[in-house]
GROMACS .gro file of C-alpha atoms in nm:
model
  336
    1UNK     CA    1   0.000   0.000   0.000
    2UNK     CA    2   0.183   0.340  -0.081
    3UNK     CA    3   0.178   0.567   0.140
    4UNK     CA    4   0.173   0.959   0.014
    5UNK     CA    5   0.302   1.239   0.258
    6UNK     CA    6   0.178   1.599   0.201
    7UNK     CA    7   0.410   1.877   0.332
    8UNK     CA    8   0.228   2.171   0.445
    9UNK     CA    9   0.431   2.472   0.548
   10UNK     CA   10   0.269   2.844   0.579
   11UNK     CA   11   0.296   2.917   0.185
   12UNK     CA   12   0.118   2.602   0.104
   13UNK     CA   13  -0.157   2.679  -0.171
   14UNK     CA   14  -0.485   2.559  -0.005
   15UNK     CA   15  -0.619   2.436  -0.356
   16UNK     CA   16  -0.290   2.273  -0.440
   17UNK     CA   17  -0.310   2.050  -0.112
   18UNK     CA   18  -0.642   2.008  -0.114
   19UNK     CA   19  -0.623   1.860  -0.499
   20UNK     CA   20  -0.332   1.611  -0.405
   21UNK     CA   21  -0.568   1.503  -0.121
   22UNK     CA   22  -0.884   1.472  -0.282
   23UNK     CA   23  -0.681   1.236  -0.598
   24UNK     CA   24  -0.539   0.981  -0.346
   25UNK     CA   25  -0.850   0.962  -0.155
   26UNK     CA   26  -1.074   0.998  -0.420
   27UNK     CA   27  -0.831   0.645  -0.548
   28UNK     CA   28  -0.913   0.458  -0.242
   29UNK     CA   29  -1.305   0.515  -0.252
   30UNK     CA   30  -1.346   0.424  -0.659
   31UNK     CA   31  -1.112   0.110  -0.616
   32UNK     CA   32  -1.346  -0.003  -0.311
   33UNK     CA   33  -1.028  -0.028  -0.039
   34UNK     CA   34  -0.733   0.210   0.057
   35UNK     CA   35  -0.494   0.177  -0.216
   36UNK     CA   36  -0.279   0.484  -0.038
   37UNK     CA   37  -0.214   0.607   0.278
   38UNK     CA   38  -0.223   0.988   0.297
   39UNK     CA   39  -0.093   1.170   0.573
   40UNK     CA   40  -0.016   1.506   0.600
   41UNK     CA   41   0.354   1.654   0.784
   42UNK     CA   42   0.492   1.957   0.886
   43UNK     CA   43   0.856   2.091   0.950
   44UNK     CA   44   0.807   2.077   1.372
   45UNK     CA   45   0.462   1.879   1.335
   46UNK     CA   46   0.250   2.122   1.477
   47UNK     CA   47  -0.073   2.243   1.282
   48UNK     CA   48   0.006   2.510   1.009
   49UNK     CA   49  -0.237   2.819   0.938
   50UNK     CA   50  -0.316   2.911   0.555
   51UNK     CA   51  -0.505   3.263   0.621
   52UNK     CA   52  -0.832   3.109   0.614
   53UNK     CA   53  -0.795   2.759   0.708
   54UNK     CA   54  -0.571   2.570   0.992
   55UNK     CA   55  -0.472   2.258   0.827
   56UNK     CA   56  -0.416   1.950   1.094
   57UNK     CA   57  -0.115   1.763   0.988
   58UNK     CA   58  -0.016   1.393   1.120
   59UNK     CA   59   0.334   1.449   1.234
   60UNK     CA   60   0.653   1.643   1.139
   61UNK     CA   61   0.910   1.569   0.881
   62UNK     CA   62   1.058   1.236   1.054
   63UNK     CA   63   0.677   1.133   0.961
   64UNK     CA   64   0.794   1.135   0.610
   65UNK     CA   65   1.062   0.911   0.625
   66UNK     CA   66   0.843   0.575   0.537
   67UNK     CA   67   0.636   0.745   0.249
   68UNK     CA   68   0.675   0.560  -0.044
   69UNK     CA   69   0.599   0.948  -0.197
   70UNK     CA   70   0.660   1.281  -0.020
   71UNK     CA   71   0.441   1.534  -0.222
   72UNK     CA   72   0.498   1.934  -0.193
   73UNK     CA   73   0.224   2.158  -0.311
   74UNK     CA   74   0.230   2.505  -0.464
   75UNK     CA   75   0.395   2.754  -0.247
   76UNK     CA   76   0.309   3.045  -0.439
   77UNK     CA   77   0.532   3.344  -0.640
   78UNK     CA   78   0.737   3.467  -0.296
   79UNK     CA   79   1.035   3.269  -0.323
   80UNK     CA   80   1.301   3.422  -0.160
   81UNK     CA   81   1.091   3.390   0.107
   82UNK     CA   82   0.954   3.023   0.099
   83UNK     CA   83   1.290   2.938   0.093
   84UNK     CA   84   1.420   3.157   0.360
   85UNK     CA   85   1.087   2.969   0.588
   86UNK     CA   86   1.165   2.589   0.502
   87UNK     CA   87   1.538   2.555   0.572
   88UNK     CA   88   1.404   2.255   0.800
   89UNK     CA   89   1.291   2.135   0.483
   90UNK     CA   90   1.560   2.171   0.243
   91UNK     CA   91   1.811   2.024   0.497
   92UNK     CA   92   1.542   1.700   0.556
   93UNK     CA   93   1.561   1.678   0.183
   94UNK     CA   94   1.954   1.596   0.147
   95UNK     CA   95   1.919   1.355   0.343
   96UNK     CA   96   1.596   1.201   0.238
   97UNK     CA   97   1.587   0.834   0.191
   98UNK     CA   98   1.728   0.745  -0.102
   99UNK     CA   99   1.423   0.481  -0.245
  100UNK     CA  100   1.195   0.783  -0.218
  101UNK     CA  101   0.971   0.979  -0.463
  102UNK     CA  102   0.952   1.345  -0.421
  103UNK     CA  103   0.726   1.578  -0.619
  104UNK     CA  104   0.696   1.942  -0.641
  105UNK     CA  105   0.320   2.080  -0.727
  106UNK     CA  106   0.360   2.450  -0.937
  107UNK     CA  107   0.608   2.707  -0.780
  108UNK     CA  108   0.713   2.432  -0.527
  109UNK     CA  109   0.959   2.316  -0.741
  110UNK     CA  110   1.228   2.601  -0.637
  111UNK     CA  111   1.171   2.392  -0.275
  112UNK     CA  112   1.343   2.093  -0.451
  113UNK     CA  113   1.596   2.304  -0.664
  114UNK     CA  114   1.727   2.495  -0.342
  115UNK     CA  115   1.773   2.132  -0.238
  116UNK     CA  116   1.976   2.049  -0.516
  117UNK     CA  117   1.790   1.777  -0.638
  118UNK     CA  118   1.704   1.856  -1.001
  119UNK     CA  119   2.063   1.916  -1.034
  120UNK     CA  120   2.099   1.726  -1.393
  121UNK     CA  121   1.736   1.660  -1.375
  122UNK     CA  122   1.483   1.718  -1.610
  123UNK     CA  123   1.221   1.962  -1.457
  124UNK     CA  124   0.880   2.150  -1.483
  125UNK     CA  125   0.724   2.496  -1.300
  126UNK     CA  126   0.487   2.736  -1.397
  127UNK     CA  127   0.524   2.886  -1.738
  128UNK     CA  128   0.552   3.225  -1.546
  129UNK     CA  129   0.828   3.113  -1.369
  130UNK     CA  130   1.069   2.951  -1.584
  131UNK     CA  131   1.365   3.249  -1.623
  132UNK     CA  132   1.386   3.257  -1.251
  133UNK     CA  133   1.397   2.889  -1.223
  134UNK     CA  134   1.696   2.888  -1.512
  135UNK     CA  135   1.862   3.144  -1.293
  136UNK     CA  136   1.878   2.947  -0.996
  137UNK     CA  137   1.913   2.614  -1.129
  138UNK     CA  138   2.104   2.626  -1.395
  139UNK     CA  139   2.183   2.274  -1.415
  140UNK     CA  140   1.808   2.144  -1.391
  141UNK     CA  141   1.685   2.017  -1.769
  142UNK     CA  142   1.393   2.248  -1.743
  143UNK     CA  143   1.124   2.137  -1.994
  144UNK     CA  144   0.857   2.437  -1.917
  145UNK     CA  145   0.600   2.326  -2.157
  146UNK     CA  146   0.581   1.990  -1.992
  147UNK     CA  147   0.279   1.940  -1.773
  148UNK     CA  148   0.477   1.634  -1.578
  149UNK     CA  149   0.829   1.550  -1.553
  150UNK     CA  150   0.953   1.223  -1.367
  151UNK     CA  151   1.340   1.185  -1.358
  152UNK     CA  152   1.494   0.920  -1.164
  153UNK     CA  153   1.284   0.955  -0.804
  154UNK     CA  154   1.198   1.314  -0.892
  155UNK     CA  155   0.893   1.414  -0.994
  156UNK     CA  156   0.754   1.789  -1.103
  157UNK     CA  157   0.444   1.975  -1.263
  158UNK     CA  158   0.333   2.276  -1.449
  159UNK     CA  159   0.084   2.509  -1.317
  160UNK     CA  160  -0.198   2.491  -1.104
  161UNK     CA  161  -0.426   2.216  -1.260
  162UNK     CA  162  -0.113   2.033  -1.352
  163UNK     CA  163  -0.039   1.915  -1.042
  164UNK     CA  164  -0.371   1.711  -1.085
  165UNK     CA  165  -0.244   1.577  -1.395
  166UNK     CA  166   0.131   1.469  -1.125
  167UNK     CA  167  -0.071   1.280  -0.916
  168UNK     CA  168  -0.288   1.084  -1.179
  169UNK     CA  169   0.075   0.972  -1.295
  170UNK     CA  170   0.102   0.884  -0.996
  171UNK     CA  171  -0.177   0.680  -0.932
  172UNK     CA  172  -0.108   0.488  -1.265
  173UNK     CA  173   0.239   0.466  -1.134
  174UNK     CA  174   0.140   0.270  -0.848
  175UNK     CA  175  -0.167   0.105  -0.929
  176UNK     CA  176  -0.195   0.093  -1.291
  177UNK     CA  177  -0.338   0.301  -1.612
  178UNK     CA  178  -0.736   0.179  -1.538
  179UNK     CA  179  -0.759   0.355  -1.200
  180UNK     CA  180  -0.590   0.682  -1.325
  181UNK     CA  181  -0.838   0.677  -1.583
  182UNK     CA  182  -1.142   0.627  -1.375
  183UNK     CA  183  -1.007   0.959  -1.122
  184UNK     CA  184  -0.969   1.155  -1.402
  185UNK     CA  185  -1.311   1.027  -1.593
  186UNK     CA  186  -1.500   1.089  -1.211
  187UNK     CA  187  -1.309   1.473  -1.201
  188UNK     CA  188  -1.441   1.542  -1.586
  189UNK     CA  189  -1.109   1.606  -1.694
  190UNK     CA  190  -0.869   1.492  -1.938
  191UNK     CA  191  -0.584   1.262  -1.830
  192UNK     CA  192  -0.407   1.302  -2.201
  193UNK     CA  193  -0.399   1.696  -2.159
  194UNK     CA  194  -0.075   1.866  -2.395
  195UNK     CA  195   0.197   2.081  -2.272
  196UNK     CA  196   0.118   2.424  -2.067
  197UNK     CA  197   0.285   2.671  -2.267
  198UNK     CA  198  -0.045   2.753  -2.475
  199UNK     CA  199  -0.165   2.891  -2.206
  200UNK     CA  200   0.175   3.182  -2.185
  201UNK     CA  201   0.108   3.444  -2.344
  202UNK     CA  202   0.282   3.482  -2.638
  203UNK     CA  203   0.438   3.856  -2.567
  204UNK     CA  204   0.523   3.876  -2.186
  205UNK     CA  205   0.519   4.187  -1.946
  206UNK     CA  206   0.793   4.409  -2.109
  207UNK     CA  207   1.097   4.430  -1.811
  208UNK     CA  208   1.134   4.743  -1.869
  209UNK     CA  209   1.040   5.092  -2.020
  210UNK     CA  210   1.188   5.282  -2.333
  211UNK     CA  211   1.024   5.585  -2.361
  212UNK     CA  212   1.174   5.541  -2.738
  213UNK     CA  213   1.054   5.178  -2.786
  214UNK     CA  214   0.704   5.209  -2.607
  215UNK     CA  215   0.586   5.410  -2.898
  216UNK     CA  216   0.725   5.184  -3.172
  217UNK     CA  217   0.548   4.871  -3.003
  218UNK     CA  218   0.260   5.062  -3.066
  219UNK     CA  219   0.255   5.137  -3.392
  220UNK     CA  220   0.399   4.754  -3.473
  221UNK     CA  221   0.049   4.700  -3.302
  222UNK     CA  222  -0.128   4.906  -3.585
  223UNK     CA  223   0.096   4.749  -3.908
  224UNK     CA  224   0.197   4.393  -3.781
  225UNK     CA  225   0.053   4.282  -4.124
  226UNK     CA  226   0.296   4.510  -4.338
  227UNK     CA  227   0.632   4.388  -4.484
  228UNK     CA  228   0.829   4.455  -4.215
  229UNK     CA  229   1.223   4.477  -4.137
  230UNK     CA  230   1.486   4.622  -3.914
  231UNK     CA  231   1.568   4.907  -4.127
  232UNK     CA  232   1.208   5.030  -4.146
  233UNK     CA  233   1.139   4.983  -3.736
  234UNK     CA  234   1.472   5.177  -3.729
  235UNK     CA  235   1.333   5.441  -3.907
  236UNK     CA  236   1.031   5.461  -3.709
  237UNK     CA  237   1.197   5.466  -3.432
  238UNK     CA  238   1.441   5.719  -3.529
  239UNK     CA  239   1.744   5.550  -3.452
  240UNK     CA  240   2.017   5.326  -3.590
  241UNK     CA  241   1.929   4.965  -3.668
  242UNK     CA  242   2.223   4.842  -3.433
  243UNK     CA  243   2.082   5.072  -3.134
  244UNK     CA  244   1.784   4.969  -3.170
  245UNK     CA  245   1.830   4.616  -3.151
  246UNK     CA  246   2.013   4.683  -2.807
  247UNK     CA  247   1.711   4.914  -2.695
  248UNK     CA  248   1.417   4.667  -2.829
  249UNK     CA  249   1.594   4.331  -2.614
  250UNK     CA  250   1.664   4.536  -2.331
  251UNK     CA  251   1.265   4.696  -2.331
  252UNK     CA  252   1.109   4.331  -2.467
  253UNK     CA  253   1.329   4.074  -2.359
  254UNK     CA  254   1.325   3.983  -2.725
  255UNK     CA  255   1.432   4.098  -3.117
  256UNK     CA  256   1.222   4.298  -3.295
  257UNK     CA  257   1.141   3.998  -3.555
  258UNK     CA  258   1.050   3.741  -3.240
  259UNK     CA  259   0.830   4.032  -3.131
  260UNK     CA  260   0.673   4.084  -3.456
  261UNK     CA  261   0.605   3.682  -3.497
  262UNK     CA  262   0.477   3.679  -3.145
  263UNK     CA  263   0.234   3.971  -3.240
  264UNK     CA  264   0.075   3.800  -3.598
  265UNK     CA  265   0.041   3.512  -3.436
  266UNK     CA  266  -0.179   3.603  -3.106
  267UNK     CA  267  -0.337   3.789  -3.373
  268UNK     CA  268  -0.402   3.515  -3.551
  269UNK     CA  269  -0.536   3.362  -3.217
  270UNK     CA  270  -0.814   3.620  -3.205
  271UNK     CA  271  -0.913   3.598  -3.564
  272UNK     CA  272  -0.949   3.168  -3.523
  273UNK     CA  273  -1.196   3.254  -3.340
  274UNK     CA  274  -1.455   3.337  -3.606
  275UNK     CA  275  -1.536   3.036  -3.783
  276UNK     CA  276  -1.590   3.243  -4.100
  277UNK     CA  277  -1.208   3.284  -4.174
  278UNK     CA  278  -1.052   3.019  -4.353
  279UNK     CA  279  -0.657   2.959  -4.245
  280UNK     CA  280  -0.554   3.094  -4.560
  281UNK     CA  281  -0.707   3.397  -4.504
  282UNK     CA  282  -0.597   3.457  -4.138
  283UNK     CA  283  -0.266   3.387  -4.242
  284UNK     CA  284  -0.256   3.698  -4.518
  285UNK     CA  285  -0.477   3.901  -4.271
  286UNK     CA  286  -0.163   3.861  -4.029
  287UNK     CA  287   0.107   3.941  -4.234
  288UNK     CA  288   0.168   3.574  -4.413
  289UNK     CA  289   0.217   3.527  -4.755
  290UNK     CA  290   0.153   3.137  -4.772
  291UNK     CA  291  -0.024   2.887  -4.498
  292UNK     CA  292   0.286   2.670  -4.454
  293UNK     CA  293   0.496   2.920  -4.321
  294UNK     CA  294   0.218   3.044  -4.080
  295UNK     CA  295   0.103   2.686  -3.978
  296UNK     CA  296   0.458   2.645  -3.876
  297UNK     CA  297   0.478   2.925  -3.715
  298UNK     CA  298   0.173   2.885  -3.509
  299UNK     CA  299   0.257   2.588  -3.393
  300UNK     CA  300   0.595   2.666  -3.289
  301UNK     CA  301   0.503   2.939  -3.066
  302UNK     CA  302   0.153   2.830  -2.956
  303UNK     CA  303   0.238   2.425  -2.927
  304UNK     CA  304  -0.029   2.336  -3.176
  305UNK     CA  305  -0.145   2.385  -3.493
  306UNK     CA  306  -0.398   2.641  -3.623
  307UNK     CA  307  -0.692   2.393  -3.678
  308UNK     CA  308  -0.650   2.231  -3.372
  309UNK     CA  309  -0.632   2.573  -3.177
  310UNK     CA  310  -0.982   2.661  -3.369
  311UNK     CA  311  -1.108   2.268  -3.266
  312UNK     CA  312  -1.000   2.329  -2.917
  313UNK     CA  313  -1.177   2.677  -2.903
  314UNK     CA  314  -1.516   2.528  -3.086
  315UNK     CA  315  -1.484   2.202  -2.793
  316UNK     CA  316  -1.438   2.402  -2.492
  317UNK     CA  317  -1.576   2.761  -2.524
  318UNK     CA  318  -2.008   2.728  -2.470
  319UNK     CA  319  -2.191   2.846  -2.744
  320UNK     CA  320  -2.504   3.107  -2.611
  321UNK     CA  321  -2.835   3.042  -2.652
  322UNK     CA  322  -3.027   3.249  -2.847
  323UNK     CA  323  -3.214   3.338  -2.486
  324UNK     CA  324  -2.871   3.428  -2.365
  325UNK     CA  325  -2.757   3.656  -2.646
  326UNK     CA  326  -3.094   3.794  -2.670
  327UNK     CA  327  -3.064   3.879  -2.273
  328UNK     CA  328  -2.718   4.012  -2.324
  329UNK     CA  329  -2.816   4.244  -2.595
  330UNK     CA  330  -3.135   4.329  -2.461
  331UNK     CA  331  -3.343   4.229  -2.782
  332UNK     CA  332  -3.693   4.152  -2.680
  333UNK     CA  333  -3.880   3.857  -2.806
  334UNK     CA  334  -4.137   3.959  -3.031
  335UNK     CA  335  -4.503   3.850  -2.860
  336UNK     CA  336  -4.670   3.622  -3.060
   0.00000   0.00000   0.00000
């Protein structure tokens, strides 16, 4: 019988704990007996408060010792100071036993970093926080668009819903594929879900303001369709191609042509959206000459192609009633 151990520490994600939880029990009532064992630790074993809810925990870290699995929710975006909080933590897991899983929900995964033990590792955080997590850990093997990553005894996930998508591995892991499925099936939610970076956006906060550049992202806004090149953003932007490159990375994080490529194709996002469009002509309406070139395009920077983007959108997005869009515009029924 595996047994799981949840750490809980006072940046523990409610919903991230409470997801791990309700998988592994949720296992034990649809198989008819207690496949797993879940208990839940804490660095000195005493009950930990999360703002709105004291969570009760079964013991402190040496409780963790005989877990087949040692699971660590989300901690959240505050790093510096999750880490600064669980030195108990990242000292325990040095010496951890050596037979043991341990998996990182989300942002938890700097928690196991700190620790050293993606070192070589392939790994997975929140889209949002991969350059952090390569500054760090520059010898983890982050994969950021992966949802799961298991590598040797080390296990990670992607955002928030991902680590749902950790712990269904995990139930396959240790019980087999059928019971996975029949969590997932009872949850409504899809146990074959792609990678997360679809849901990045595909131009980032800028890290920093150009009083020079601001204005030329602008207009690049208005003309992202238009022929396009360095000498003519130069010119808009009244300086020297060279300077500007310098200016537009430092401002964007990016060159001017990633930019522009980034900016067709979330364009091309919102113009999938009406079913009118064919893909030929939302790839001239964004600036593309041909279909190939967009398609590949597209899929490169969104993770999949332009139909199945449109199929996704016509599966998941509800289509209003005519009672609803006659509500929302406030069109009356005519009597009769």
């Amino acid at each position: 019988m595996p047994a799981i151990a949840l750490y809980v520490c006072p940046q523990t994600v409610c919903a991230s704990l409470s997801l791990a939880n309700d998988a592994f029990g949720l296992a034990n009532h649809l198989a008819g007996r207690p496949l797993f064992t879940v208990r839940r630790v804490s660095a000195d074993g005493q009950p930990v408060d999360l703002g709105f809810a004291r969570i009760q925990v079964d013991g402190d870290l040496a409780a963790a010792e005989t877990a087949d699995v040692l699971i660590v929710p989300a901690t959240g975006s505050a790093i510096d100071a999750c880490l600064a909080a669980n030195a108990p933590l990242l000292a325990w897991l040095t010496q951890r036993p050596a037979h043991q899983q341990i998996a990182s929900l989300c942002s938890a995964a700097f928690l196991l970093g700190a620790a050293g033990l993606f070192d070589g590792r392939r790994a997975t955080t929140h889209w949002a926080l991969a350059n952090p997590f390569r500054q760090r850990f520059p010898g983890a093997r982050l994969d950021i668009d992966a949802l799961v990553c298991h590598d040797g005894p080390i296990l990670s996930s992607g955002g928030a819903q991902a680590g749902l998508d950790l712990c269904l591995y995990l139930i396959a892991w240790h019980t087999g594929d059928a019971l996975a499925e029949q969590v997932a099936n009872t949850l409504v939610v899809d146990g074959r879900r792609t990678g997360q970076l679809r849901h990045a956006p595909l131009i980032p906060a800028s890290p920093a303001r150009d009083r020079q550049i601001e204005p030329l992202l602008q207009w690049m806004q208005q003309h992202h369709a238009d022929a396009i090149d360095l000498n003519r953003l130069a010119e808009q932007a009244n300086c020297s191609p060279r300077t500007l490159l310098r200016r537009f990375k430092a401002c964007t994080g990016m060159t001017p042509n990633d930019y522009l490529q980034r900016l067709r194709i979330g364009q091309a996002q919102q113009a999938l959206r009406n079913p009118a469009h064919t893909l030929e002509q939302v790839a001239e309406q964004v600036g593309y000459a041909d279909r190939a070139t967009f398609a590949k395009l597209f899929k490169q920077l969104s993770g999949e192609t332009p139909g199945a983007f449109r199929k996704r959108l016509h599966l998941t997005l509800p289509q209003p009633s005519r009672r609803t869009a006659q509500q929302s515009t406030g069109e009356k029924k005519p009597a009769g």
